[in-house]
XYZ file of C-alpha atoms in Angstrom:
547
model
C 0.185 0.028 0.060
C 0.815 3.531 -0.313
C 2.224 5.612 2.425
C 2.350 9.045 1.678
C 4.517 10.082 4.543
C 3.567 7.065 6.252
C 0.304 8.554 7.830
C -1.291 9.235 4.089
C -2.752 6.182 3.517
C -4.434 5.998 6.842
C -5.754 9.515 7.039
C -6.796 9.290 3.897
C -9.114 6.490 4.845
C -10.074 7.846 7.997
C -11.122 10.946 6.366
C -13.314 9.457 3.563
C -14.880 7.146 6.381
C -15.521 10.586 7.923
C -17.942 11.707 5.129
C -19.808 8.327 4.838
C -20.377 7.481 8.590
C -23.255 10.022 8.130
C -24.071 8.519 5.120
C -24.669 5.006 6.142
C -26.747 4.518 9.358
C -26.592 1.306 11.463
C -30.084 0.936 10.117
C -28.979 0.748 6.563
C -26.090 -1.385 7.381
C -28.312 -3.940 9.104
C -30.370 -3.873 6.096
C -27.669 -4.848 3.684
C -26.522 -7.196 5.913
C -29.782 -8.924 5.688
C -29.270 -8.730 1.849
C -25.673 -10.324 2.188
C -26.633 -13.116 4.439
C -29.478 -14.157 1.819
C -26.867 -14.748 -1.098
C -26.203 -18.422 -1.969
C -23.151 -19.892 -0.334
C -20.591 -20.516 -2.837
C -16.849 -19.616 -3.763
C -18.192 -17.374 -6.840
C -20.128 -15.365 -4.167
C -17.102 -15.091 -1.971
C -14.944 -13.710 -4.876
C -17.842 -11.001 -5.578
C -17.962 -9.671 -2.269
C -14.330 -9.744 -2.005
C -14.085 -7.667 -5.347
C -16.983 -5.464 -3.780
C -15.054 -4.936 -0.371
C -11.816 -3.870 -2.566
C -13.318 -1.168 -4.043
C -14.877 0.266 -0.892
C -11.624 0.148 0.983
C -11.128 3.462 -0.821
C -14.736 5.021 0.226
C -16.504 3.377 3.042
C -14.137 1.124 5.972
C -17.448 0.237 7.214
C -18.811 -1.299 4.366
C -15.827 -2.567 2.833
C -15.364 -4.674 6.636
C -19.112 -5.728 6.273
C -18.408 -7.123 2.869
C -15.350 -8.826 3.581
C -16.695 -10.167 6.871
C -19.525 -11.917 5.048
C -16.762 -13.114 2.672
C -15.299 -14.887 5.364
C -18.224 -16.221 6.804
C -18.855 -17.695 3.678
C -15.413 -19.263 2.735
C -15.342 -20.880 6.505
C -18.613 -22.627 5.641
C -17.288 -23.792 2.261
C -13.648 -24.171 3.433
C -12.916 -22.026 0.560
C -9.351 -21.407 0.961
C -8.491 -18.962 -1.455
C -11.622 -16.678 -0.014
C -10.323 -17.362 3.515
C -6.842 -15.980 2.455
C -8.097 -12.833 0.850
C -11.021 -12.057 3.050
C -8.550 -12.239 6.225
C -5.809 -10.100 4.326
C -8.370 -7.504 3.291
C -9.479 -7.785 7.099
C -5.859 -7.023 8.336
C -5.977 -3.877 5.858
C -8.650 -2.450 7.459
C -7.262 -3.132 11.088
C -3.835 -2.348 10.119
C -4.064 1.399 11.285
C -6.192 0.531 14.374
C -5.308 -2.675 15.943
C -1.695 -3.562 15.502
C -2.749 -7.310 17.239
C -5.828 -8.346 15.449
C -4.276 -6.807 11.690
C -1.484 -9.170 12.489
C -3.223 -11.955 13.472
C -5.306 -11.663 10.658
C -2.409 -11.474 8.099
C -0.513 -14.050 9.335
C -3.325 -16.279 8.935
C -4.040 -15.293 5.362
C -0.288 -15.875 4.671
C -0.466 -19.351 5.671
C -3.847 -19.661 3.706
C -2.076 -18.355 0.878
C 1.051 -20.530 0.822
C -1.419 -23.659 1.114
C -2.929 -22.685 -2.153
C 0.493 -21.252 -3.338
C -1.037 -17.838 -4.436
C 2.582 -16.046 -5.111
C 0.974 -12.780 -5.910
C -1.093 -12.729 -2.952
C 1.948 -13.810 -0.740
C 3.957 -11.193 -1.799
C 0.990 -8.647 -1.331
C 0.826 -9.939 2.482
C 4.610 -9.360 2.974
C 4.008 -5.891 1.517
C 1.524 -5.439 4.208
C 3.669 -7.065 7.051
C 6.414 -4.853 6.194
C 3.919 -2.046 6.624
C 2.714 -3.221 10.031
C 6.402 -3.379 11.085
C 7.052 0.234 10.054
C 3.935 1.631 11.551
C 5.339 0.301 15.061
C 8.748 1.436 13.799
C 10.230 -1.785 13.415
C 12.008 -0.465 10.156
C 14.865 -3.471 9.610
C 11.961 -5.990 9.937
C 9.865 -3.818 7.614
C 12.559 -4.053 5.192
C 13.107 -8.025 5.313
C 9.137 -8.155 4.465
C 9.471 -5.761 1.678
C 12.348 -7.547 0.164
C 10.335 -10.929 0.132
C 7.800 -9.346 -1.287
C 10.199 -7.628 -4.127
C 11.552 -11.274 -4.640
C 8.186 -13.156 -5.080
C 6.507 -10.084 -7.553
C 10.130 -10.027 -9.742
C 9.601 -13.977 -10.222
C 5.680 -13.808 -11.450
C 6.603 -10.562 -13.001
C 4.051 -8.439 -11.095
C 5.597 -4.840 -11.752
C 2.672 -2.502 -10.551
C 3.219 -4.447 -7.485
C 7.198 -3.968 -7.178
C 6.522 -0.196 -7.805
C 4.297 -0.169 -4.397
C 7.179 -1.865 -2.499
C 9.903 0.489 -3.742
C 8.260 3.472 -2.833
C 7.300 1.755 0.907
C 11.397 1.092 0.651
C 11.502 4.925 -0.245
C 9.821 6.074 3.058
C 11.811 3.852 5.043
C 15.298 5.105 3.980
C 13.514 8.658 4.276
C 12.993 7.991 7.727
C 16.616 6.959 8.208
C 17.989 10.221 6.534
C 19.564 8.515 3.996
C 18.067 10.066 1.104
C 19.821 9.016 -1.746
C 18.730 5.414 -1.197
C 15.172 6.605 -0.677
C 15.476 8.453 -3.956
C 16.838 5.033 -5.620
C 13.813 3.410 -4.702
C 11.496 6.042 -5.658
C 12.602 6.582 -9.185
C 12.213 2.585 -9.248
C 8.766 2.877 -8.804
C 8.654 5.907 -10.837
C 9.824 4.681 -13.696
C 7.578 1.448 -13.285
C 4.283 3.596 -12.999
C 5.359 5.533 -15.953
C 5.722 2.466 -17.834
C 2.592 1.324 -16.940
C 0.819 4.334 -17.159
C -0.389 4.361 -13.430
C -0.489 8.080 -12.945
C -2.345 7.766 -9.355
C 0.954 5.897 -8.844
C 3.149 8.269 -10.316
C 1.424 11.179 -8.622
C 2.010 9.579 -4.941
C 5.777 8.779 -6.123
C 6.368 12.893 -6.839
C 4.963 13.967 -3.800
C 7.126 11.292 -1.858
C 10.081 12.542 -3.777
C 9.275 15.792 -3.307
C 9.008 15.680 0.506
C 12.328 13.786 0.415
C 14.150 16.814 -0.806
C 12.384 19.227 1.358
C 14.291 16.884 4.270
C 17.100 16.858 2.506
C 17.300 20.786 2.147
C 16.915 20.569 -1.571
C 14.237 23.323 -2.377
C 14.325 23.322 -5.923
C 14.073 19.677 -6.376
C 11.091 19.481 -4.109
C 9.030 22.299 -5.733
C 10.100 20.655 -9.433
C 8.363 17.268 -7.881
C 5.751 18.864 -6.034
C 4.393 20.618 -9.402
C 4.578 17.393 -11.357
C 2.688 15.823 -8.578
C 0.200 18.724 -8.864
C -0.050 18.508 -12.401
C -0.994 14.933 -12.512
C -3.635 15.312 -9.722
C -5.234 18.069 -11.682
C -4.990 16.410 -15.066
C -6.497 13.237 -13.959
C -8.705 14.858 -11.328
C -7.278 12.913 -8.102
C -8.751 15.801 -5.940
C -7.697 13.209 -2.908
C -3.902 14.115 -3.273
C -4.400 17.973 -3.683
C -4.626 18.865 0.392
C -1.514 17.274 0.746
C 0.161 18.549 -2.175
C -0.659 21.999 -1.359
C 0.046 21.443 2.408
C 3.717 20.366 1.256
C 4.190 23.313 -0.238
C 3.047 25.256 2.287
C 5.328 23.707 4.628
C 8.317 24.407 2.303
C 7.577 28.230 1.620
C 7.354 28.417 5.422
C 10.900 26.998 6.054
C 11.832 29.166 3.162
C 10.538 32.054 5.026
C 8.419 32.992 2.040
C 5.060 33.388 4.133
C 3.143 34.971 1.344
C 3.569 31.958 -0.544
C 2.898 29.795 2.401
C -0.308 31.427 3.094
C -1.253 31.024 -0.607
C -0.569 27.486 -0.758
C -1.985 26.776 2.741
C -5.283 28.647 1.952
C -5.592 26.415 -1.266
C -4.854 23.084 1.115
C -7.667 23.795 3.544
C -10.104 24.693 0.993
C -9.277 21.203 -0.931
C -8.995 19.561 2.509
C -12.669 20.908 3.664
C -14.240 20.200 -0.152
C -12.909 16.551 0.563
C -13.684 16.601 3.960
C -10.238 15.494 5.105
C -10.087 16.649 8.871
C -6.285 15.804 9.391
C -5.188 17.455 6.305
C -7.474 20.360 7.245
C -5.636 20.643 10.935
C -2.618 20.739 9.420
C -3.358 23.300 6.956
C -4.515 25.534 9.869
C -1.547 24.719 11.795
C 0.836 25.684 8.807
C -1.483 29.284 8.184
C -1.331 29.741 11.918
C 2.496 29.675 11.947
C 2.705 31.889 8.605
C 0.459 34.483 9.955
C 2.135 34.534 13.283
C 5.501 34.987 11.518
C 3.966 37.728 9.381
C 2.638 39.112 12.377
C -0.883 38.947 11.550
C -1.876 37.810 14.846
C -5.620 38.128 14.101
C -5.876 35.294 11.811
C -3.707 33.704 13.520
C -6.127 33.406 16.553
C -8.693 32.674 14.086
C -6.784 29.937 12.766
C -6.159 28.774 16.279
C -10.061 28.657 17.209
C -10.858 26.648 13.842
C -7.879 24.106 14.828
C -10.080 23.457 18.309
C -13.028 23.095 16.170
C -11.500 20.634 13.963
C -9.887 18.913 16.980
C -13.338 18.426 18.380
C -14.694 17.041 15.331
C -11.778 14.564 14.998
C -11.951 13.639 18.569
C -15.793 12.947 18.288
C -15.270 10.751 15.129
C -12.577 9.270 17.572
C -14.743 8.242 19.868
C -17.156 7.034 17.173
C -14.569 5.029 15.342
C -13.599 3.697 18.977
C -16.965 2.525 19.568
C -16.922 1.190 15.815
C -13.674 -0.466 16.534
C -15.067 -1.970 19.697
C -17.694 -3.400 17.669
C -15.507 -5.020 15.209
C -13.015 -6.158 17.739
C -15.958 -7.852 19.620
C -17.430 -9.570 16.732
C -13.551 -10.526 15.553
C -12.777 -12.286 19.091
C -16.604 -13.650 19.004
C -15.723 -15.349 15.776
C -11.995 -16.615 17.248
C -13.421 -17.829 20.303
C -16.040 -19.841 18.192
C -13.308 -20.904 15.753
C -11.184 -21.825 18.919
C -14.244 -23.982 20.295
C -14.972 -25.490 17.181
C -11.159 -26.691 17.241
C -11.249 -27.703 20.374
C -14.327 -29.496 19.439
C -13.015 -31.388 16.691
C -9.896 -32.280 18.386
C -12.126 -33.787 21.350
C -13.892 -35.539 18.671
C -10.384 -36.832 16.825
C -9.339 -37.868 20.582
C -12.331 -39.758 21.187
C -12.050 -41.607 17.711
C -8.368 -42.468 18.323
C -9.154 -43.838 21.692
C -11.937 -45.653 20.262
C -9.521 -47.139 17.817
C -7.040 -48.253 20.000
C -9.705 -49.723 21.992
C -10.997 -51.597 19.238
C -7.040 -52.356 18.268
C -6.304 -53.681 21.873
C -9.721 -55.580 22.161
C -8.738 -57.276 18.262
C -5.352 -57.734 19.570
C -6.194 -59.758 22.426
C -8.868 -61.634 20.757
C -6.200 -62.802 18.351
C -3.464 -63.534 21.170
C -6.609 -65.625 22.589
C -6.700 -67.215 19.162
C -3.158 -67.396 18.718
C -2.959 -69.351 21.948
C -6.071 -71.786 21.538
C -4.583 -72.697 18.297
C -1.313 -73.433 19.831
C -2.898 -75.187 22.642
C -4.750 -77.199 20.151
C -2.024 -77.968 17.788
C 0.120 -78.860 20.719
C -2.784 -81.103 22.060
C -3.007 -83.198 18.721
C 0.879 -83.171 18.663
C 0.966 -84.712 21.825
C -1.987 -86.901 21.240
C -0.261 -88.249 18.123
C 2.803 -88.492 19.733
C 1.279 -90.680 22.307
C -0.648 -92.770 19.577
C 2.658 -93.182 17.959
C 4.336 -94.244 21.385
C 1.374 -96.796 21.685
C 2.186 -98.025 18.184
C 5.861 -98.520 18.572
C 5.295 -100.040 21.809
C 2.480 -102.221 20.089
C 5.380 -103.157 17.094
C 7.974 -104.027 19.611
C 5.819 -106.334 21.938
C 4.891 -107.755 18.403
C 8.419 -108.291 17.313
C 9.303 -109.843 20.851
C 6.120 -112.132 20.358
C 7.738 -112.888 16.749
C 10.973 -113.511 18.113
C 9.718 -115.969 20.907
C 7.518 -117.431 18.397
C 10.273 -117.742 16.007
C 12.240 -119.149 19.271
C 10.172 -121.621 20.203
C 9.942 -122.966 16.704
C 13.706 -123.501 16.155
C 13.904 -124.799 19.760
C 11.242 -127.298 18.600
C 12.823 -128.282 15.320
C 16.049 -128.524 16.991
C 14.476 -130.995 19.737
C 13.074 -132.787 16.840
C 16.283 -133.224 14.982
C 17.968 -134.413 18.034
C 15.380 -136.817 18.896
C 15.980 -138.134 15.441
C 19.226 -138.181 15.460
C 19.671 -139.840 18.904
C 16.936 -142.433 17.430
C 18.937 -142.803 14.295
C 22.227 -143.678 17.194
C 19.908 -146.266 19.065
C 18.725 -148.156 15.737
C 22.367 -148.194 14.463
C 23.632 -149.783 17.986
C 21.094 -151.961 17.901
C 21.888 -153.347 14.647
C 25.540 -153.372 15.368
C 26.834 -156.890 16.506
C 28.387 -155.725 19.794
C 30.060 -159.383 20.144
C 32.174 -158.924 17.308
C 35.053 -156.695 18.584
C 36.413 -155.222 15.351
C 32.915 -154.575 14.363
C 31.870 -153.054 17.432
C 34.785 -150.560 17.261
C 34.444 -149.711 13.872
C 30.980 -149.082 14.548
C 31.444 -146.729 17.864
C 33.839 -144.996 15.484
C 31.249 -144.297 12.881
C 28.923 -143.279 15.094
C 31.263 -140.664 16.859
C 32.373 -139.108 14.011
C 28.669 -138.722 12.551
C 27.843 -137.339 16.299
C 30.618 -134.885 15.810
C 29.699 -133.691 12.278
C 25.941 -133.515 13.394
C 26.848 -131.423 16.452
C 29.129 -128.843 14.125
C 26.632 -128.673 11.521
C 23.609 -128.230 13.990
C 25.286 -126.058 16.050
C 26.045 -123.575 13.182
C 23.055 -123.898 11.291
C 20.661 -123.162 14.763
C 23.392 -120.078 15.232
C 22.347 -118.919 11.661
C 18.774 -119.213 12.484
C 18.697 -117.561 15.321
C 20.981 -114.542 14.199
C 19.048 -114.075 11.385
C 16.113 -113.732 13.163
C 17.693 -110.976 15.119
C 19.810 -109.385 12.630
C 17.840 -109.596 9.501
C 19.209 -107.581 7.033
C 23.138 -107.839 8.460
C 24.010 -110.626 5.575
C 22.370 -108.815 2.980
C 23.862 -105.320 3.736
C 27.494 -106.862 4.348
C 27.295 -108.975 1.145
C 26.158 -105.987 -1.034
C 29.354 -103.835 0.656
C 31.598 -106.643 0.357
C 30.591 -109.273 -2.010
C 34.424 -110.872 -1.865
C 33.498 -112.158 1.645
C 33.239 -115.965 2.056
C 30.689 -118.056 3.978
C 33.557 -118.531 6.861
C 34.046 -114.931 6.940
C 30.721 -114.219 6.992
C 30.341 -116.551 9.811
C 33.123 -114.414 11.566
C 31.635 -110.984 11.127
C 28.355 -112.571 12.769
C 30.523 -113.640 15.786
C 32.377 -110.221 16.043
C 28.779 -108.306 15.907
C 27.873 -110.345 18.984
C 31.114 -108.898 20.710
C 32.493 -112.309 21.213
C 35.834 -113.072 21.833
C 38.320 -114.837 20.013
C 38.255 -117.626 22.494
C 34.539 -117.920 22.622
C 34.759 -118.326 18.702
C 37.419 -120.976 18.562
C 35.273 -123.153 21.011
C 32.422 -122.762 18.600
C 34.368 -123.222 15.238
C 36.681 -125.938 16.840
C 39.654 -123.297 15.391
C 42.929 -122.423 17.134
C 42.878 -118.312 18.535
C 46.312 -117.787 16.256
C 43.842 -119.248 13.031
C 41.329 -116.950 14.063
C 43.739 -113.784 14.373
C 45.077 -114.469 10.867
C 41.261 -114.558 9.601
C 40.027 -111.345 11.586
C 43.637 -109.684 9.685
C 42.501 -110.733 6.266
C 38.976 -109.829 6.952
C 39.930 -106.100 8.200
C 42.081 -105.552 4.890
C 39.003 -107.103 2.800
C 36.909 -104.395 4.646
C 39.110 -101.495 3.939
C 39.907 -101.005 7.464
C 43.078 -99.193 9.130
C 45.049 -100.418 11.893
C 43.257 -97.542 14.267
C 39.897 -98.497 12.898
C 37.918 -100.956 15.530
C 36.588 -103.747 13.934
C 33.780 -104.691 16.046
C 32.677 -100.818 16.223
C 32.732 -101.070 12.671
C 30.286 -104.584 12.268
C 28.053 -102.931 14.926
C 26.925 -100.140 12.920
C 26.098 -102.262 9.665
């Protein structure tokens, strides 16, 4: 926004709103509010309301505030982010010169909304407004920082007209710092853009500011030159609102030059134009300049009359200020009520969210417990089935073991029976042979006895081995087959030796069964080890036990 010696914008609005306060009664505003409330709640309505509010900002603060607040209410109902950003930004502008806290809060909220919709132009405008706010409280360094942010954005999007406004504000900052060369640099940047864009209102304001800058710097000729340019544009394009400021600046300049005639002449023009525009602030400034000029020119009567008029204007201004304070209190109350409602709605929403979170947590915990119980029951049932299967398997193995033992006993019984039967046959055969032998013949008797003894020895040897083999095969069913498959070159006697060794029998025991000497068995064992491919350190008995 433009700042004519910092207070120009706010003073301009102040004077214009004074005029229209009388024109717009509370009854008329209430009627308008009813009309606005009957509008359809949609985004296009918000946009139309904001367009009207921006136009009214230069003519009627109250109506501008009414349109903006209605737009904000609709934007909140619709959650229309662009509408929220623009309406809060516009409200911030309306409060900018009256309530810093409310204006700052609204402007910062508007900035967040504009960021969320990535509206670069609006972000730049908001940064410029924040700079105004900081400048109003003499935080010029912060103000400059925000102005530069706005410049960066406007440069990126090519918004030259908006850049010109920021350059003007930067010029005012450097005026206040008495860095006049830097101030004029920014003013010239602003003027060049306004001239290119044919923005003659902005150019007239710029020339007015440059004139004042030269006045502060003591360069009165340049001051007059720029004030004349500003005056020409204001008259040519009918910018009557600027004329009181221009005439008053002329009057102040001539007063410094002690040219009291010209100071009175320009002051009178400024007073007349201020009264036409009903600009009480500039009316007061014109009267103050005239009073000083009359005092310096020894016209005390005129100075006294100006002093009395100043008192009357002050009364009018104070009366307006009281009305404005009441209006601001109403606006602040409405704003705070709205803020409280929003806060309540946010807290209510947070409470509902917390309730939902707790419900979800409870559901999750219950679901988790159910899952744990199901998993526990599954594991328990699985283990139970597994244990039952294991028990059944154990019982089955025990049954099979008992069956094997029973089969073994049956086989052993069968084998024993066959062995007894064979022995009985053998004894019967011997008895028959003895009966048929002539015992009286000594030579025949001796031959018969020797033959019987030989048959008995042979029968004992064959029967013992046959009986052993039968029993061994019953217990170690696959031993011979496995051994024969792995070592097919083994002889029958070596297979028998392996069987004896598997039973962990000593060489002496084996010799007694096979009618062999111990040395012969040692030789047989040596040959067996070679055929089995065993080294000296390998245990023969342990090897056979594993087969």
